[in-house]
Coordinates of N, CA and C in Angstrom, one line a residue:
X1 N 0.8 -1.2 0.0 CA 0.0 0.0 0.0 C 0.9 1.2 0.0
X2 N 1.8 1.3 0.9 CA 2.7 2.4 1.0 C 2.0 3.8 1.2
X3 N 2.5 4.8 0.6 CA 1.9 6.1 0.8 C 1.0 6.5 -0.3
X4 N 0.9 5.7 -1.3 CA 0.0 6.0 -2.5 C -1.4 5.8 -2.0
X5 N -2.2 6.9 -2.3 CA -3.6 6.8 -1.9 C -4.4 5.9 -2.8
X6 N -4.0 5.6 -4.0 CA -4.7 4.7 -4.9 C -4.9 3.3 -4.3
X7 N -3.9 2.9 -3.6 CA -3.9 1.5 -3.0 C -5.0 1.4 -1.9
X8 N -5.2 2.5 -1.2 CA -6.3 2.5 -0.2 C -7.7 2.4 -0.8
X9 N -7.9 3.0 -1.9 CA -9.2 2.9 -2.6 C -9.5 1.5 -3.0
X10 N -8.5 0.7 -3.3 CA -8.8 -0.7 -3.7 C -8.8 -1.6 -2.4
X11 N -8.1 -1.3 -1.4 CA -8.0 -2.1 -0.2 C -9.3 -2.0 0.6
X12 N -9.9 -0.8 0.7 CA -11.1 -0.7 1.5 C -12.2 -1.5 1.0
X13 N -12.6 -1.4 -0.3 CA -13.7 -2.3 -0.8 C -13.3 -3.8 -0.7
X14 N -12.1 -4.1 -1.0 CA -11.7 -5.5 -0.8 C -11.8 -6.0 0.6
X15 N -11.5 -5.2 1.5 CA -11.7 -5.6 2.9 C -13.2 -5.8 3.3
X16 N -14.0 -4.9 2.8 CA -15.4 -5.0 3.0 C -16.0 -6.3 2.4
X17 N -15.6 -6.6 1.1 CA -16.0 -7.8 0.5 C -15.6 -9.0 1.2
X18 N -14.4 -9.0 1.7 CA -13.9 -10.2 2.5 C -14.6 -10.3 3.8
X19 N -14.9 -9.2 4.4 CA -15.7 -9.3 5.7 C -17.1 -9.8 5.4
X20 N -17.8 -9.3 4.4 CA -19.1 -9.8 4.1 C -19.1 -11.3 3.7
X21 N -18.1 -11.7 3.0 CA -18.0 -13.1 2.6 C -17.8 -14.0 3.8
X22 N -17.0 -13.6 4.7 CA -16.7 -14.4 6.0 C -18.0 -14.4 6.8
X23 N -18.7 -13.2 6.9 CA -19.9 -13.2 7.7 C -20.9 -14.1 7.2
X24 N -21.1 -14.1 5.8 CA -22.0 -15.0 5.2 C -21.7 -16.5 5.4
X25 N -20.4 -16.8 5.4 CA -19.9 -18.2 5.6 C -20.3 -18.6 7.0
X26 N -20.0 -17.7 8.0 CA -20.3 -18.1 9.4 C -21.8 -18.2 9.7
X27 N -22.5 -17.3 9.0 CA -24.0 -17.4 9.2 C -24.5 -18.7 8.6
X28 N -24.1 -19.2 7.5 CA -24.5 -20.4 6.9 C -24.1 -21.6 7.8
X29 N -22.9 -21.5 8.4 CA -22.4 -22.6 9.3 C -23.3 -22.6 10.5
X30 N -23.6 -21.5 11.1 CA -24.5 -21.4 12.3 C -25.9 -22.0 12.0
X31 N -26.4 -21.7 10.8 CA -27.7 -22.3 10.4 C -27.7 -23.8 10.3
X32 N -26.6 -24.3 9.8 CA -26.4 -25.8 9.7 C -26.4 -26.4 11.1
X33 N -25.6 -25.8 12.0 CA -25.5 -26.3 13.4 C -26.8 -26.2 14.1
X34 N -27.6 -25.1 13.9 CA -28.9 -25.0 14.5 C -29.9 -26.0 14.0
X35 N -29.8 -26.4 12.7 CA -30.6 -27.4 12.2 C -30.3 -28.8 12.8
X36 N -29.0 -29.1 13.0 CA -28.6 -30.3 13.7 C -29.0 -30.3 15.1
X37 N -28.9 -29.2 15.8 CA -29.4 -29.1 17.2 C -30.9 -29.3 17.3
X38 N -31.6 -28.8 16.3 CA -33.1 -29.0 16.3 C -33.4 -30.5 16.0
X39 N -32.6 -31.1 15.3 CA -32.7 -32.6 15.1 C -32.6 -33.3 16.4
X40 N -31.6 -32.9 17.2 CA -31.5 -33.5 18.5 C -32.7 -33.3 19.4
X41 N -33.3 -32.1 19.3 CA -34.5 -31.8 20.1 C -35.6 -32.7 19.6
X42 N -35.8 -32.9 18.3 CA -36.8 -33.8 17.8 C -36.6 -35.2 18.2
X43 N -35.4 -35.6 18.2 CA -35.1 -37.0 18.6 C -35.4 -37.2 20.1
X44 N -35.1 -36.2 20.9 CA -35.4 -36.4 22.4 C -36.9 -36.4 22.6
X45 N -37.6 -35.4 21.9 CA -39.1 -35.4 22.0 C -39.7 -36.7 21.5
X46 N -39.2 -37.2 20.4 CA -39.8 -38.4 19.9 C -39.7 -39.6 20.9
X47 N -38.6 -39.7 21.6 CA -38.5 -40.8 22.6 C -39.4 -40.6 23.8
X48 N -39.5 -39.3 24.2 CA -40.3 -39.0 25.4 C -41.8 -39.2 25.0
X49 N -42.2 -38.7 23.9 CA -43.6 -38.8 23.5 C -44.0 -40.3 23.2
X50 N -43.1 -41.1 22.7 CA -43.3 -42.5 22.5 C -43.5 -43.2 23.9
X51 N -42.9 -42.7 24.9 CA -43.0 -43.3 26.2 C -44.3 -42.8 26.9
X52 N -45.1 -42.0 26.3 CA -46.4 -41.6 26.8 C -46.4 -40.3 27.6
X53 N -45.2 -39.6 27.6 CA -45.1 -38.3 28.3 C -45.9 -37.2 27.5
X54 N -46.7 -36.4 28.1 CA -47.3 -35.3 27.3 C -46.3 -34.3 26.7
X55 N -46.7 -33.6 25.7 CA -45.8 -32.7 24.9 C -45.3 -31.6 25.8
X56 N -46.1 -31.0 26.6 CA -45.7 -29.9 27.5 C -44.6 -30.4 28.5
X57 N -44.8 -31.5 29.1 CA -43.8 -32.1 30.0 C -42.6 -32.5 29.3
X58 N -42.7 -33.1 28.1 CA -41.5 -33.5 27.3 C -40.6 -32.2 27.0
X59 N -41.3 -31.1 26.6 CA -40.6 -29.9 26.3 C -39.8 -29.4 27.5
X60 N -40.5 -29.4 28.7 CA -39.9 -28.9 29.9 C -38.7 -29.7 30.3
X61 N -38.9 -31.1 30.2 CA -37.8 -32.0 30.6 C -36.6 -32.0 29.6
X62 N -36.8 -31.5 28.4 CA -35.8 -31.6 27.4 C -34.6 -30.6 27.7
X63 N -34.9 -29.6 28.5 CA -33.9 -28.5 28.7 C -32.6 -29.1 29.3
X64 N -32.7 -29.9 30.3 CA -31.5 -30.3 31.0 C -30.6 -31.3 30.2
X65 N -31.2 -32.4 29.6 CA -30.4 -33.3 28.8 C -29.8 -32.6 27.5
X66 N -30.6 -31.7 26.9 CA -30.0 -31.1 25.7 C -29.0 -30.0 26.1
X67 N -29.1 -29.4 27.3 CA -28.1 -28.5 27.7 C -26.8 -29.2 28.0
X68 N -26.9 -30.4 28.5 CA -25.7 -31.2 28.8 C -25.0 -31.7 27.4
X69 N -25.9 -32.0 26.5 CA -25.4 -32.5 25.2 C -24.9 -31.4 24.3
X70 N -25.6 -30.2 24.2 CA -25.2 -29.2 23.3 C -24.5 -28.0 23.9
X71 N -24.6 -27.8 25.2 CA -24.0 -26.7 25.8 C -25.0 -25.6 26.0
X72 N -24.6 -24.6 26.9 CA -25.6 -23.6 27.3 C -25.7 -22.4 26.3
X73 N -24.6 -22.2 25.6 CA -24.5 -21.0 24.8 C -24.9 -21.2 23.3
X74 N -26.1 -21.6 23.1 CA -26.6 -21.6 21.7 C -28.1 -21.2 21.7
X75 N -28.5 -20.8 20.6 CA -29.9 -20.2 20.4 C -31.0 -21.2 20.8
X76 N -30.8 -22.5 20.5 CA -31.9 -23.5 20.8 C -32.0 -23.7 22.3
X77 N -31.0 -23.8 23.0 CA -31.0 -24.0 24.4 C -31.6 -22.7 25.1
X78 N -31.2 -21.5 24.7 CA -31.7 -20.3 25.3 C -33.2 -20.2 25.0
X79 N -33.7 -20.6 23.8 CA -35.1 -20.6 23.5 C -35.8 -21.6 24.3
X80 N -35.2 -22.8 24.5 CA -35.9 -23.8 25.3 C -36.0 -23.4 26.8
X81 N -35.0 -22.7 27.3 CA -35.1 -22.1 28.6 C -36.2 -21.1 28.8
X82 N -36.4 -20.3 27.7 CA -37.5 -19.3 27.8 C -38.8 -20.0 27.6
X83 N -38.9 -21.1 26.8 CA -40.1 -21.8 26.7 C -40.5 -22.5 28.0
X84 N -39.5 -23.0 28.7 CA -39.7 -23.6 30.0 C -40.3 -22.6 31.0
X85 N -39.6 -21.4 31.0 CA -40.1 -20.3 31.9 C -41.5 -19.9 31.6
X86 N -41.8 -19.8 30.3 CA -43.2 -19.4 29.9 C -44.2 -20.5 30.3
X87 N -43.8 -21.7 30.2 CA -44.8 -22.8 30.6 C -44.9 -22.8 32.1
X88 N -43.9 -22.6 32.8 CA -44.0 -22.6 34.3 C -44.7 -21.3 34.8
X89 N -44.8 -20.3 33.9 CA -45.5 -19.1 34.3 C -47.0 -19.2 33.8
X90 N -47.4 -20.4 33.5 CA -48.8 -20.7 33.1 C -49.2 -20.1 31.8
X91 N -48.3 -19.8 30.9 CA -48.6 -19.3 29.6 C -49.1 -20.5 28.8
X92 N -50.1 -20.3 27.9 CA -50.6 -21.5 27.2 C -49.5 -22.1 26.3
X93 N -49.6 -23.4 26.1 CA -48.7 -24.1 25.3 C -48.5 -23.5 23.9
X94 N -49.6 -23.1 23.3 CA -49.6 -22.6 21.9 C -48.9 -21.3 21.9
X95 N -49.1 -20.4 22.8 CA -48.4 -19.1 22.9 C -46.9 -19.3 23.2
X96 N -46.6 -20.2 24.1 CA -45.2 -20.5 24.4 C -44.5 -21.1 23.2
X97 N -45.1 -22.0 22.4 CA -44.5 -22.6 21.3 C -44.3 -21.5 20.1
X98 N -45.3 -20.6 20.0 CA -45.2 -19.5 19.0 C -44.0 -18.7 19.3
X99 N -43.8 -18.3 20.6 CA -42.6 -17.6 21.0 C -41.3 -18.3 20.8
X100 N -41.4 -19.6 21.0 CA -40.2 -20.5 20.8 C -39.8 -20.5 19.3
X101 N -40.7 -20.6 18.4 CA -40.4 -20.6 17.0 C -39.9 -19.3 16.5
X102 N -40.4 -18.2 17.1 CA -39.8 -16.9 16.7 C -38.4 -16.7 17.1
X103 N -38.1 -17.2 18.3 CA -36.7 -17.1 18.8 C -35.7 -18.0 18.1
X104 N -36.2 -19.2 17.7 CA -35.3 -20.2 17.0 C -35.0 -19.7 15.6
X105 N -36.1 -19.3 14.9 CA -36.0 -18.8 13.6 C -35.7 -19.8 12.5
X106 N -36.0 -21.0 12.7 CA -35.9 -22.0 11.6 C -37.3 -22.2 11.0
X107 N -37.3 -22.2 9.6 CA -38.6 -22.4 9.0 C -39.2 -23.8 9.3
X108 N -38.3 -24.8 9.3 CA -38.8 -26.1 9.6 C -39.4 -26.2 11.0
X109 N -38.8 -25.5 12.0 CA -39.4 -25.5 13.3 C -40.7 -24.8 13.3
X110 N -40.9 -23.8 12.6 CA -42.2 -23.1 12.5 C -43.3 -24.1 11.9
X111 N -42.9 -24.8 10.9 CA -43.8 -25.7 10.3 C -44.2 -26.8 11.2
X112 N -43.2 -27.4 11.9 CA -43.4 -28.5 12.9 C -44.3 -28.0 14.0
X113 N -44.1 -26.8 14.6 CA -44.9 -26.4 15.7 C -46.3 -26.1 15.3
X114 N -46.4 -25.6 14.1 CA -47.8 -25.3 13.5 C -48.6 -26.6 13.5
X115 N -47.9 -27.7 12.9 CA -48.5 -29.0 12.8 C -48.8 -29.6 14.2
X116 N -47.8 -29.4 15.2 CA -48.0 -29.9 16.5 C -49.3 -29.2 17.2
X117 N -49.4 -28.0 16.9 CA -50.6 -27.2 17.5 C -51.9 -27.8 16.9
X118 N -51.9 -28.0 15.6 CA -53.1 -28.5 15.0 C -53.4 -29.9 15.4
X119 N -52.4 -30.7 15.5 CA -52.6 -32.1 15.9 C -53.0 -32.2 17.4
X120 N -52.5 -31.3 18.2 CA -52.8 -31.3 19.6 C -54.3 -30.9 19.8
X121 N -54.7 -29.9 19.0 CA -56.1 -29.5 19.1 C -57.1 -30.5 18.6
X122 N -56.7 -31.2 17.5 CA -57.6 -32.2 16.9 C -57.5 -33.6 17.5
X123 N -56.6 -33.8 18.4 CA -56.4 -35.1 19.0 C -55.6 -36.1 18.2
X124 N -54.7 -35.6 17.4 CA -53.9 -36.4 16.5 C -52.8 -37.1 17.2
X125 N -52.1 -37.9 16.5 CA -50.9 -38.6 17.1 C -49.7 -37.8 17.0
X126 N -49.4 -37.1 18.0 CA -48.2 -36.2 18.1 C -46.9 -37.0 18.0
X127 N -46.9 -38.1 18.7 CA -45.6 -38.9 18.7 C -45.2 -39.4 17.3
X128 N -46.2 -39.8 16.6 CA -45.9 -40.3 15.2 C -45.4 -39.1 14.3
X129 N -46.1 -38.0 14.5 CA -45.6 -36.8 13.7 C -44.2 -36.4 14.0
X130 N -43.9 -36.3 15.3 CA -42.5 -35.9 15.8 C -41.5 -37.0 15.3
X131 N -41.8 -38.2 15.4 CA -40.9 -39.3 14.9 C -40.7 -39.1 13.4
X132 N -41.7 -38.9 12.6 CA -41.6 -38.7 11.2 C -40.8 -37.5 10.8
X133 N -41.1 -36.4 11.6 CA -40.3 -35.1 11.4 C -38.8 -35.3 11.6
X134 N -38.5 -36.1 12.7 CA -37.1 -36.4 13.0 C -36.5 -37.2 11.9
X135 N -37.2 -38.2 11.4 CA -36.7 -39.0 10.4 C -36.5 -38.2 9.1
X136 N -37.4 -37.3 8.7 CA -37.3 -36.5 7.5 C -36.1 -35.5 7.7
X137 N -36.0 -34.9 8.8 CA -34.9 -34.0 9.0 C -33.5 -34.7 9.0
X138 N -33.5 -35.9 9.5 CA -32.2 -36.6 9.5 C -31.9 -37.0 8.0
X139 N -32.9 -37.3 7.2 CA -32.6 -37.6 5.8 C -32.2 -36.4 5.1
X140 N -32.8 -35.2 5.4 CA -32.4 -34.0 4.8 C -31.0 -33.6 5.1
X141 N -30.6 -33.7 6.3 CA -29.2 -33.4 6.8 C -28.2 -34.3 6.1
X142 N -28.5 -35.6 6.1 CA -27.6 -36.6 5.4 C -27.5 -36.2 3.9
X143 N -28.6 -35.9 3.3 CA -28.6 -35.6 1.8 C -27.7 -34.3 1.6
X144 N -27.9 -33.3 2.4 CA -27.1 -32.1 2.3 C -25.6 -32.4 2.5
X145 N -25.3 -33.3 3.4 CA -23.9 -33.7 3.7 C -23.3 -34.4 2.5
X146 N -24.1 -35.3 1.9 CA -23.6 -36.0 0.7 C -23.4 -35.1 -0.5
X147 N -24.3 -34.2 -0.7 CA -24.1 -33.2 -1.8 C -22.9 -32.3 -1.5
X148 N -22.7 -31.9 -0.3 CA -21.5 -31.1 0.0 C -20.2 -31.9 -0.3
X149 N -20.2 -33.2 0.2 CA -19.0 -34.0 -0.1 C -18.8 -34.2 -1.6
X150 N -19.9 -34.4 -2.3 CA -19.7 -34.6 -3.8 C -19.2 -33.4 -4.4
X151 N -19.6 -32.2 -4.0 CA -19.2 -30.9 -4.6 C -17.7 -30.7 -4.3
X152 N -17.3 -31.1 -3.0 CA -15.9 -30.9 -2.7 C -15.0 -31.9 -3.5
X153 N -15.5 -33.1 -3.7 CA -14.8 -34.0 -4.6 C -14.7 -33.6 -6.0
X154 N -15.7 -33.0 -6.5 CA -15.7 -32.5 -7.9 C -14.8 -31.3 -8.0
X155 N -14.8 -30.4 -7.0 CA -13.9 -29.2 -7.1 C -12.4 -29.7 -7.0
X156 N -12.1 -30.7 -6.2 CA -10.8 -31.2 -6.1 C -10.3 -31.9 -7.4
X157 N -11.3 -32.6 -8.0 CA -11.0 -33.3 -9.2 C -10.7 -32.2 -10.3
X158 N -11.5 -31.2 -10.3 CA -11.3 -30.1 -11.4 C -10.0 -29.4 -11.2
X159 N -9.6 -29.2 -9.9 CA -8.3 -28.6 -9.7 C -7.1 -29.5 -10.2
X160 N -7.2 -30.8 -9.9 CA -6.2 -31.7 -10.4 C -6.2 -31.8 -11.9
X161 N -7.3 -31.9 -12.5 CA -7.4 -32.0 -14.0 C -6.9 -30.7 -14.6
X162 N -7.0 -29.5 -14.0 CA -6.5 -28.3 -14.6 C -5.0 -28.2 -14.5
X163 N -4.4 -28.9 -13.6 CA -2.9 -28.8 -13.4 C -2.2 -29.9 -14.3
X164 N -2.9 -31.0 -14.6 CA -2.3 -32.1 -15.3 C -1.7 -31.7 -16.6
X165 N -2.3 -30.9 -17.5 CA -1.7 -30.5 -18.8 C -0.3 -29.9 -18.6
X166 N -0.1 -29.1 -17.6 CA 1.1 -28.4 -17.4 C 2.2 -29.4 -17.1
X167 N 1.9 -30.4 -16.2 CA 2.9 -31.4 -15.9 C 3.2 -32.3 -17.1
X168 N 2.2 -32.6 -17.9 CA 2.4 -33.4 -19.1 C 3.2 -32.6 -20.1
X169 N 3.0 -31.3 -20.3 CA 3.8 -30.5 -21.2 C 5.3 -30.5 -20.7
X170 N 5.5 -30.4 -19.4 CA 6.8 -30.4 -18.9 C 7.6 -31.7 -19.2
X171 N 6.9 -32.9 -19.1 CA 7.5 -34.2 -19.4 C 7.7 -34.4 -20.8
X172 N 6.7 -33.9 -21.7 CA 6.8 -34.1 -23.1 C 8.0 -33.3 -23.7
X173 N 8.1 -32.1 -23.2 CA 9.1 -31.2 -23.8 C 10.4 -31.3 -23.0
X174 N 10.5 -32.3 -22.1 CA 11.8 -32.6 -21.5 C 12.3 -31.5 -20.5
X175 N 11.4 -30.9 -19.9 CA 11.8 -29.9 -18.8 C 12.2 -28.6 -19.4
X176 N 12.0 -28.3 -20.7 CA 12.5 -27.0 -21.2 C 11.4 -26.0 -21.1
X177 N 10.2 -26.4 -20.8 CA 9.1 -25.4 -20.7 C 9.1 -24.8 -19.3

């Protein structure tokens, strides 16, 4: 950069672009982790609901084991703690779940809670729905992982194939290139 002012005009936008790119990357990573954490919540709820525990009690009981498994400092656990406090303060389950989905911010969580509310009001099988949602989310996460691995493999293959002609030219021309 030195003392030339033209270098600063290029550096500042480049720094902003790099910062925005890194922020976007971290945001995508955080969303993936939140989806996996939500998968853990569904798995826990599925086992508790299959054992005959009511939904409200299963949600309240989920805080401690998920905190031990996932740690205290993440969005899902903080939202579960608020949900537990809301339920203990005698807020209705539907209002507490609506608040929970707003705090978590996952579209799949909003969909699941809407269906849970409808099933609960109509007397549907909540345990079957939660088990199926957990299975579907697990399949979705596995599919995303396989696609990401395939893309990494293809980009590695493309990088190797782009370098091979230069090595071949070096061997064909006997190192004079």
